[in-house]
Amino acid sequence: MDSARRPILFVTLPESGLANPLLVLAEELSRQNVPDLWFATDEPRREDVKRISVGSPVEFASLGEVVTELSAVTWDDAVYREVTQSSRFKAHRAVVRHSFKPGRHEEKFHRLAAVVDEVRPALMVIDCISSFAIELATSRGIPYVLSVPFVPSNVLTAFMPFGKGYTPRDFPVPHTGLPYPMTFAQRVSNALFKWRTLAMFCTPEMSKVVAEEKRRRTAHGLGKPSLMARIDHADLVLCNSIAELDYPFEIPAKMRLVGAMVPPLPEAPQDDGLSRWLDEQSSVIYAGFGTITRLTRGQVESMVEVARRLQGRHQVLWKLPSEQQHLLPPEESLPANLRFESWVPSQLDVLAHPKVKVFFTHGGGNGYNEGVYFGKPLVVRPLWVDCYDQAVRGRDFGISLTLDRPRDIDVDDVLDKLTRVLETPSFRENAERLGALQRAAGGRETAAELLLGHPALAPARA
């Protein structure tokens, strides 16, 4: 007889950029009344998982509290400054040093193992950064689908010389922010980035960490670590982008470009106040720099001055976290065209609104793809690592401009970039053209169809 129980287990770290696309996908399966859905992530996302049970239930499986080393949101200010410094390589090195912690990954591995023992999933859907989940699926022989919220080359390009990759040898390494094709000097810089990445694992400190990781993997019956192993062992890779938002190369057949993961809109229909305010405006600049960005008092004051100089032409809607709002000048001195919110109930609803004309963003993978999905041109203030990669692609594809001095938020620089993007029709036209391609890729519906067609979910014969 056929057995109907074929659980799907979603696994992700709690960061919005990684978790949100999977929440949208799990919600879509719930909407289609797919049974036996489970979602494993850290405790702070429990309520978010509860909210996506719109049809069949999605069960929350706790992976415990957030591990500081694995979550950029919880890094202290000293680490934050290190991973967001202006040197692309030093910032990349800092991210690796602070997140490559075999012992902390092992903790999550064991917590997830207990969940897997309970759920006994037929298929796992894993964000591409959750290496502990990929390792567990591999060691247990559980088929898995990888979720990639970045441009495709981010997970298909080798970081080290002679390393396996799916992109050409001269392709820009992730986190370099280099264009393609490159000048001779840029090619040299790209090659040095690879060699310096290799060299940083040869220091006495990192050699001990590598040895610890090797012992851990051996204990679980895993082979030598390789970034491409997560791709090679995956049954399917769902990338939340499209080929036209990356530099051209041959994408492997197992990677399916489904576009941005966007839920049915409006996502927050109860938010009447913000919607009415947007309706009443003629032109709105939306500024949202992600959940990781920490602005200084000087940077906050610069943003206020940017809004002041735009008064009479554009309104500015700024998502500024409550813990940074004490850096604002006194309320009576704020310009009338500036509206700040500690949290926007749905960034997607804001980006979809016709009165929003440009997205001022940090350039993370989700923001890059979501802004374009709604046909909005971008001005990018890159924060760290992959943000520079999205920024250079957006510039080259004519959908965005990047600040010259992003760390300072120079007022004249910001005004120049915003004005040029707003007043040059080609930015909007290119964004709308690529947005149409994003929407045509199918997003959550295409991803759900691909998942449900996986052989692991076929009824088992008893």
PDB file of C-alpha atoms in Angstrom, residues 87-230:
ATOM      1  CA  SER A  87      39.244  46.460   2.500  1.00  0.00           C
ATOM      2  CA  ARG A  88      37.315  43.780   0.630  1.00  0.00           C
ATOM      3  CA  PHE A  89      39.791  41.028   1.462  1.00  0.00           C
ATOM      4  CA  LYS A  90      40.220  41.955   5.133  1.00  0.00           C
ATOM      5  CA  ALA A  91      36.446  42.082   5.567  1.00  0.00           C
ATOM      6  CA  HIS A  92      36.138  38.685   3.843  1.00  0.00           C
ATOM      7  CA  ARG A  93      38.878  37.272   6.086  1.00  0.00           C
ATOM      8  CA  ALA A  94      37.157  38.642   9.188  1.00  0.00           C
ATOM      9  CA  VAL A  95      33.859  36.988   8.229  1.00  0.00           C
ATOM     10  CA  VAL A  96      35.619  33.633   7.800  1.00  0.00           C
ATOM     11  CA  ARG A  97      37.559  33.961  11.058  1.00  0.00           C
ATOM     12  CA  HIS A  98      34.481  34.844  13.084  1.00  0.00           C
ATOM     13  CA  SER A  99      32.095  32.310  11.548  1.00  0.00           C
ATOM     14  CA  PHE A 100      34.332  29.276  10.895  1.00  0.00           C
ATOM     15  CA  LYS A 101      33.849  27.741  14.347  1.00  0.00           C
ATOM     16  CA  PRO A 102      33.640  23.935  14.112  1.00  0.00           C
ATOM     17  CA  GLY A 103      32.540  23.530  17.726  1.00  0.00           C
ATOM     18  CA  ARG A 104      29.570  25.866  17.343  1.00  0.00           C
ATOM     19  CA  HIS A 105      28.550  24.211  14.070  1.00  0.00           C
ATOM     20  CA  GLU A 106      28.689  20.890  15.901  1.00  0.00           C
ATOM     21  CA  GLU A 107      26.158  22.161  18.448  1.00  0.00           C
ATOM     22  CA  LYS A 108      23.665  22.947  15.696  1.00  0.00           C
ATOM     23  CA  PHE A 109      24.473  19.636  13.988  1.00  0.00           C
ATOM     24  CA  HIS A 110      23.411  17.693  17.096  1.00  0.00           C
ATOM     25  CA  ARG A 111      20.286  19.794  17.670  1.00  0.00           C
ATOM     26  CA  LEU A 112      19.235  19.226  14.073  1.00  0.00           C
ATOM     27  CA  ALA A 113      20.050  15.520  14.344  1.00  0.00           C
ATOM     28  CA  ALA A 114      17.501  15.231  17.157  1.00  0.00           C
ATOM     29  CA  VAL A 115      14.904  16.956  14.941  1.00  0.00           C
ATOM     30  CA  VAL A 116      15.681  14.638  12.032  1.00  0.00           C
ATOM     31  CA  ASP A 117      15.339  11.594  14.285  1.00  0.00           C
ATOM     32  CA  GLU A 118      11.853  12.809  15.245  1.00  0.00           C
ATOM     33  CA  VAL A 119      10.637  14.020  11.843  1.00  0.00           C
ATOM     34  CA  ARG A 120      12.356  11.441   9.598  1.00  0.00           C
ATOM     35  CA  PRO A 121      12.164  13.759   6.565  1.00  0.00           C
ATOM     36  CA  ALA A 122      11.914  12.445   3.045  1.00  0.00           C
ATOM     37  CA  LEU A 123      13.443  15.715   1.804  1.00  0.00           C
ATOM     38  CA  MET A 124      15.305  18.629   3.372  1.00  0.00           C
ATOM     39  CA  VAL A 125      15.330  22.192   2.029  1.00  0.00           C
ATOM     40  CA  ILE A 126      18.390  24.014   3.356  1.00  0.00           C
ATOM     41  CA  ASP A 127      19.734  27.557   3.071  1.00  0.00           C
ATOM     42  CA  CYS A 128      23.152  27.502   1.438  1.00  0.00           C
ATOM     43  CA  ILE A 129      24.981  28.923   4.481  1.00  0.00           C
ATOM     44  CA  SER A 130      23.742  26.304   6.975  1.00  0.00           C
ATOM     45  CA  SER A 131      26.670  23.934   6.476  1.00  0.00           C
ATOM     46  CA  PHE A 132      25.737  21.880   9.562  1.00  0.00           C
ATOM     47  CA  ALA A 133      22.416  20.969   7.912  1.00  0.00           C
ATOM     48  CA  ILE A 134      24.070  20.095   4.607  1.00  0.00           C
ATOM     49  CA  GLU A 135      26.546  17.884   6.479  1.00  0.00           C
ATOM     50  CA  LEU A 136      23.761  16.128   8.371  1.00  0.00           C
ATOM     51  CA  ALA A 137      21.730  15.492   5.227  1.00  0.00           C
ATOM     52  CA  THR A 138      24.840  14.155   3.480  1.00  0.00           C
ATOM     53  CA  SER A 139      25.888  11.901   6.378  1.00  0.00           C
ATOM     54  CA  ARG A 140      22.351  10.470   6.721  1.00  0.00           C
ATOM     55  CA  GLY A 141      21.805  10.091   2.971  1.00  0.00           C
ATOM     56  CA  ILE A 142      18.765  12.387   3.036  1.00  0.00           C
ATOM     57  CA  PRO A 143      18.054  14.121  -0.307  1.00  0.00           C
ATOM     58  CA  TYR A 144      18.239  17.886  -0.010  1.00  0.00           C
ATOM     59  CA  VAL A 145      17.419  20.994  -1.997  1.00  0.00           C
ATOM     60  CA  LEU A 146      19.675  24.012  -1.563  1.00  0.00           C
ATOM     61  CA  SER A 147      18.233  27.530  -1.287  1.00  0.00           C
ATOM     62  CA  VAL A 148      20.407  30.356  -2.629  1.00  0.00           C
ATOM     63  CA  PRO A 149      19.282  33.953  -1.929  1.00  0.00           C
ATOM     64  CA  PHE A 150      22.227  35.427  -3.871  1.00  0.00           C
ATOM     65  CA  VAL A 151      23.140  35.739  -7.544  1.00  0.00           C
ATOM     66  CA  PRO A 152      24.028  32.272  -8.916  1.00  0.00           C
ATOM     67  CA  SER A 153      27.783  32.865  -9.231  1.00  0.00           C
ATOM     68  CA  ASN A 154      28.001  33.490  -5.475  1.00  0.00           C
ATOM     69  CA  VAL A 155      27.828  29.754  -4.778  1.00  0.00           C
ATOM     70  CA  LEU A 156      29.333  28.517  -8.054  1.00  0.00           C
ATOM     71  CA  THR A 157      32.683  30.348  -8.014  1.00  0.00           C
ATOM     72  CA  ALA A 158      35.839  29.013  -6.350  1.00  0.00           C
ATOM     73  CA  PHE A 159      37.388  31.133  -3.588  1.00  0.00           C
ATOM     74  CA  MET A 160      40.832  29.550  -3.933  1.00  0.00           C
ATOM     75  CA  PRO A 161      43.283  28.865  -6.767  1.00  0.00           C
ATOM     76  CA  PHE A 162      42.807  25.448  -8.352  1.00  0.00           C
ATOM     77  CA  GLY A 163      39.527  25.025  -6.447  1.00  0.00           C
ATOM     78  CA  LYS A 164      36.578  23.491  -8.254  1.00  0.00           C
ATOM     79  CA  GLY A 165      34.017  25.940  -9.606  1.00  0.00           C
ATOM     80  CA  TYR A 166      31.308  26.214 -12.212  1.00  0.00           C
ATOM     81  CA  THR A 167      32.342  29.646 -13.487  1.00  0.00           C
ATOM     82  CA  PRO A 168      35.296  30.469 -15.771  1.00  0.00           C
ATOM     83  CA  ARG A 169      38.739  30.695 -14.138  1.00  0.00           C
ATOM     84  CA  ASP A 170      38.880  34.460 -14.704  1.00  0.00           C
ATOM     85  CA  PHE A 171      35.441  35.067 -13.160  1.00  0.00           C
ATOM     86  CA  PRO A 172      35.323  37.551 -10.254  1.00  0.00           C
ATOM     87  CA  VAL A 173      35.617  35.851  -6.872  1.00  0.00           C
ATOM     88  CA  PRO A 174      32.637  36.475  -4.558  1.00  0.00           C
ATOM     89  CA  HIS A 175      33.144  39.375  -2.121  1.00  0.00           C
ATOM     90  CA  THR A 176      35.638  41.167  -4.396  1.00  0.00           C
ATOM     91  CA  GLY A 177      33.080  43.487  -5.974  1.00  0.00           C
ATOM     92  CA  LEU A 178      34.989  43.171  -9.254  1.00  0.00           C
ATOM     93  CA  PRO A 179      33.305  43.464 -12.679  1.00  0.00           C
ATOM     94  CA  TYR A 180      33.396  41.023 -15.580  1.00  0.00           C
ATOM     95  CA  PRO A 181      35.252  41.187 -17.849  1.00  0.00           C
ATOM     96  CA  MET A 182      38.137  42.784 -15.952  1.00  0.00           C
ATOM     97  CA  THR A 183      41.110  44.946 -16.755  1.00  0.00           C
ATOM     98  CA  PHE A 184      44.590  43.477 -16.330  1.00  0.00           C
ATOM     99  CA  ALA A 185      44.957  45.132 -12.911  1.00  0.00           C
ATOM    100  CA  GLN A 186      41.567  43.767 -11.812  1.00  0.00           C
ATOM    101  CA  ARG A 187      42.513  40.254 -12.942  1.00  0.00           C
ATOM    102  CA  VAL A 188      45.665  40.485 -10.831  1.00  0.00           C
ATOM    103  CA  SER A 189      43.605  41.686  -7.858  1.00  0.00           C
ATOM    104  CA  ASN A 190      41.156  38.818  -8.396  1.00  0.00           C
ATOM    105  CA  ALA A 191      43.957  36.223  -8.480  1.00  0.00           C
ATOM    106  CA  LEU A 192      45.569  37.688  -5.363  1.00  0.00           C
ATOM    107  CA  PHE A 193      42.240  37.464  -3.535  1.00  0.00           C
ATOM    108  CA  LYS A 194      42.222  33.712  -4.197  1.00  0.00           C
ATOM    109  CA  TRP A 195      45.821  33.206  -3.078  1.00  0.00           C
ATOM    110  CA  ARG A 196      45.323  35.311   0.037  1.00  0.00           C
ATOM    111  CA  THR A 197      42.236  33.259   0.903  1.00  0.00           C
ATOM    112  CA  LEU A 198      44.319  30.091   0.636  1.00  0.00           C
ATOM    113  CA  ALA A 199      47.132  31.643   2.705  1.00  0.00           C
ATOM    114  CA  MET A 200      44.846  32.625   5.576  1.00  0.00           C
ATOM    115  CA  PHE A 201      44.106  28.940   6.229  1.00  0.00           C
ATOM    116  CA  CYS A 202      47.829  28.241   6.541  1.00  0.00           C
ATOM    117  CA  THR A 203      48.419  30.375   9.644  1.00  0.00           C
ATOM    118  CA  PRO A 204      49.018  28.505  12.936  1.00  0.00           C
ATOM    119  CA  GLU A 205      45.717  29.765  14.347  1.00  0.00           C
ATOM    120  CA  MET A 206      43.616  28.704  11.365  1.00  0.00           C
ATOM    121  CA  SER A 207      45.540  25.443  10.931  1.00  0.00           C
ATOM    122  CA  LYS A 208      44.287  24.364  14.363  1.00  0.00           C
ATOM    123  CA  VAL A 209      40.723  25.239  13.369  1.00  0.00           C
ATOM    124  CA  VAL A 210      41.087  23.316  10.088  1.00  0.00           C
ATOM    125  CA  ALA A 211      42.400  20.279  12.000  1.00  0.00           C
ATOM    126  CA  GLU A 212      39.432  20.488  14.387  1.00  0.00           C
ATOM    127  CA  GLU A 213      37.038  20.653  11.442  1.00  0.00           C
ATOM    128  CA  LYS A 214      38.725  17.658   9.811  1.00  0.00           C
ATOM    129  CA  ARG A 215      38.335  15.568  13.006  1.00  0.00           C
ATOM    130  CA  ARG A 216      34.684  16.584  13.263  1.00  0.00           C
ATOM    131  CA  ARG A 217      33.913  15.657   9.672  1.00  0.00           C
ATOM    132  CA  THR A 218      35.744  12.345   9.964  1.00  0.00           C
ATOM    133  CA  ALA A 219      33.625  11.472  13.010  1.00  0.00           C
ATOM    134  CA  HIS A 220      30.494  11.987  10.891  1.00  0.00           C
ATOM    135  CA  GLY A 221      31.821  10.013   7.936  1.00  0.00           C
ATOM    136  CA  LEU A 222      32.179  13.118   5.779  1.00  0.00           C
ATOM    137  CA  GLY A 223      34.879  13.737   3.212  1.00  0.00           C
ATOM    138  CA  LYS A 224      37.259  16.627   2.823  1.00  0.00           C
ATOM    139  CA  PRO A 225      35.502  20.011   3.129  1.00  0.00           C
ATOM    140  CA  SER A 226      34.706  21.753  -0.145  1.00  0.00           C
ATOM    141  CA  LEU A 227      32.419  24.677  -0.879  1.00  0.00           C
ATOM    142  CA  MET A 228      31.282  23.012  -4.097  1.00  0.00           C
ATOM    143  CA  ALA A 229      30.271  19.863  -2.188  1.00  0.00           C
ATOM    144  CA  ARG A 230      27.042  21.585  -1.139  1.00  0.00           C
TER     145      ARG A 230
END
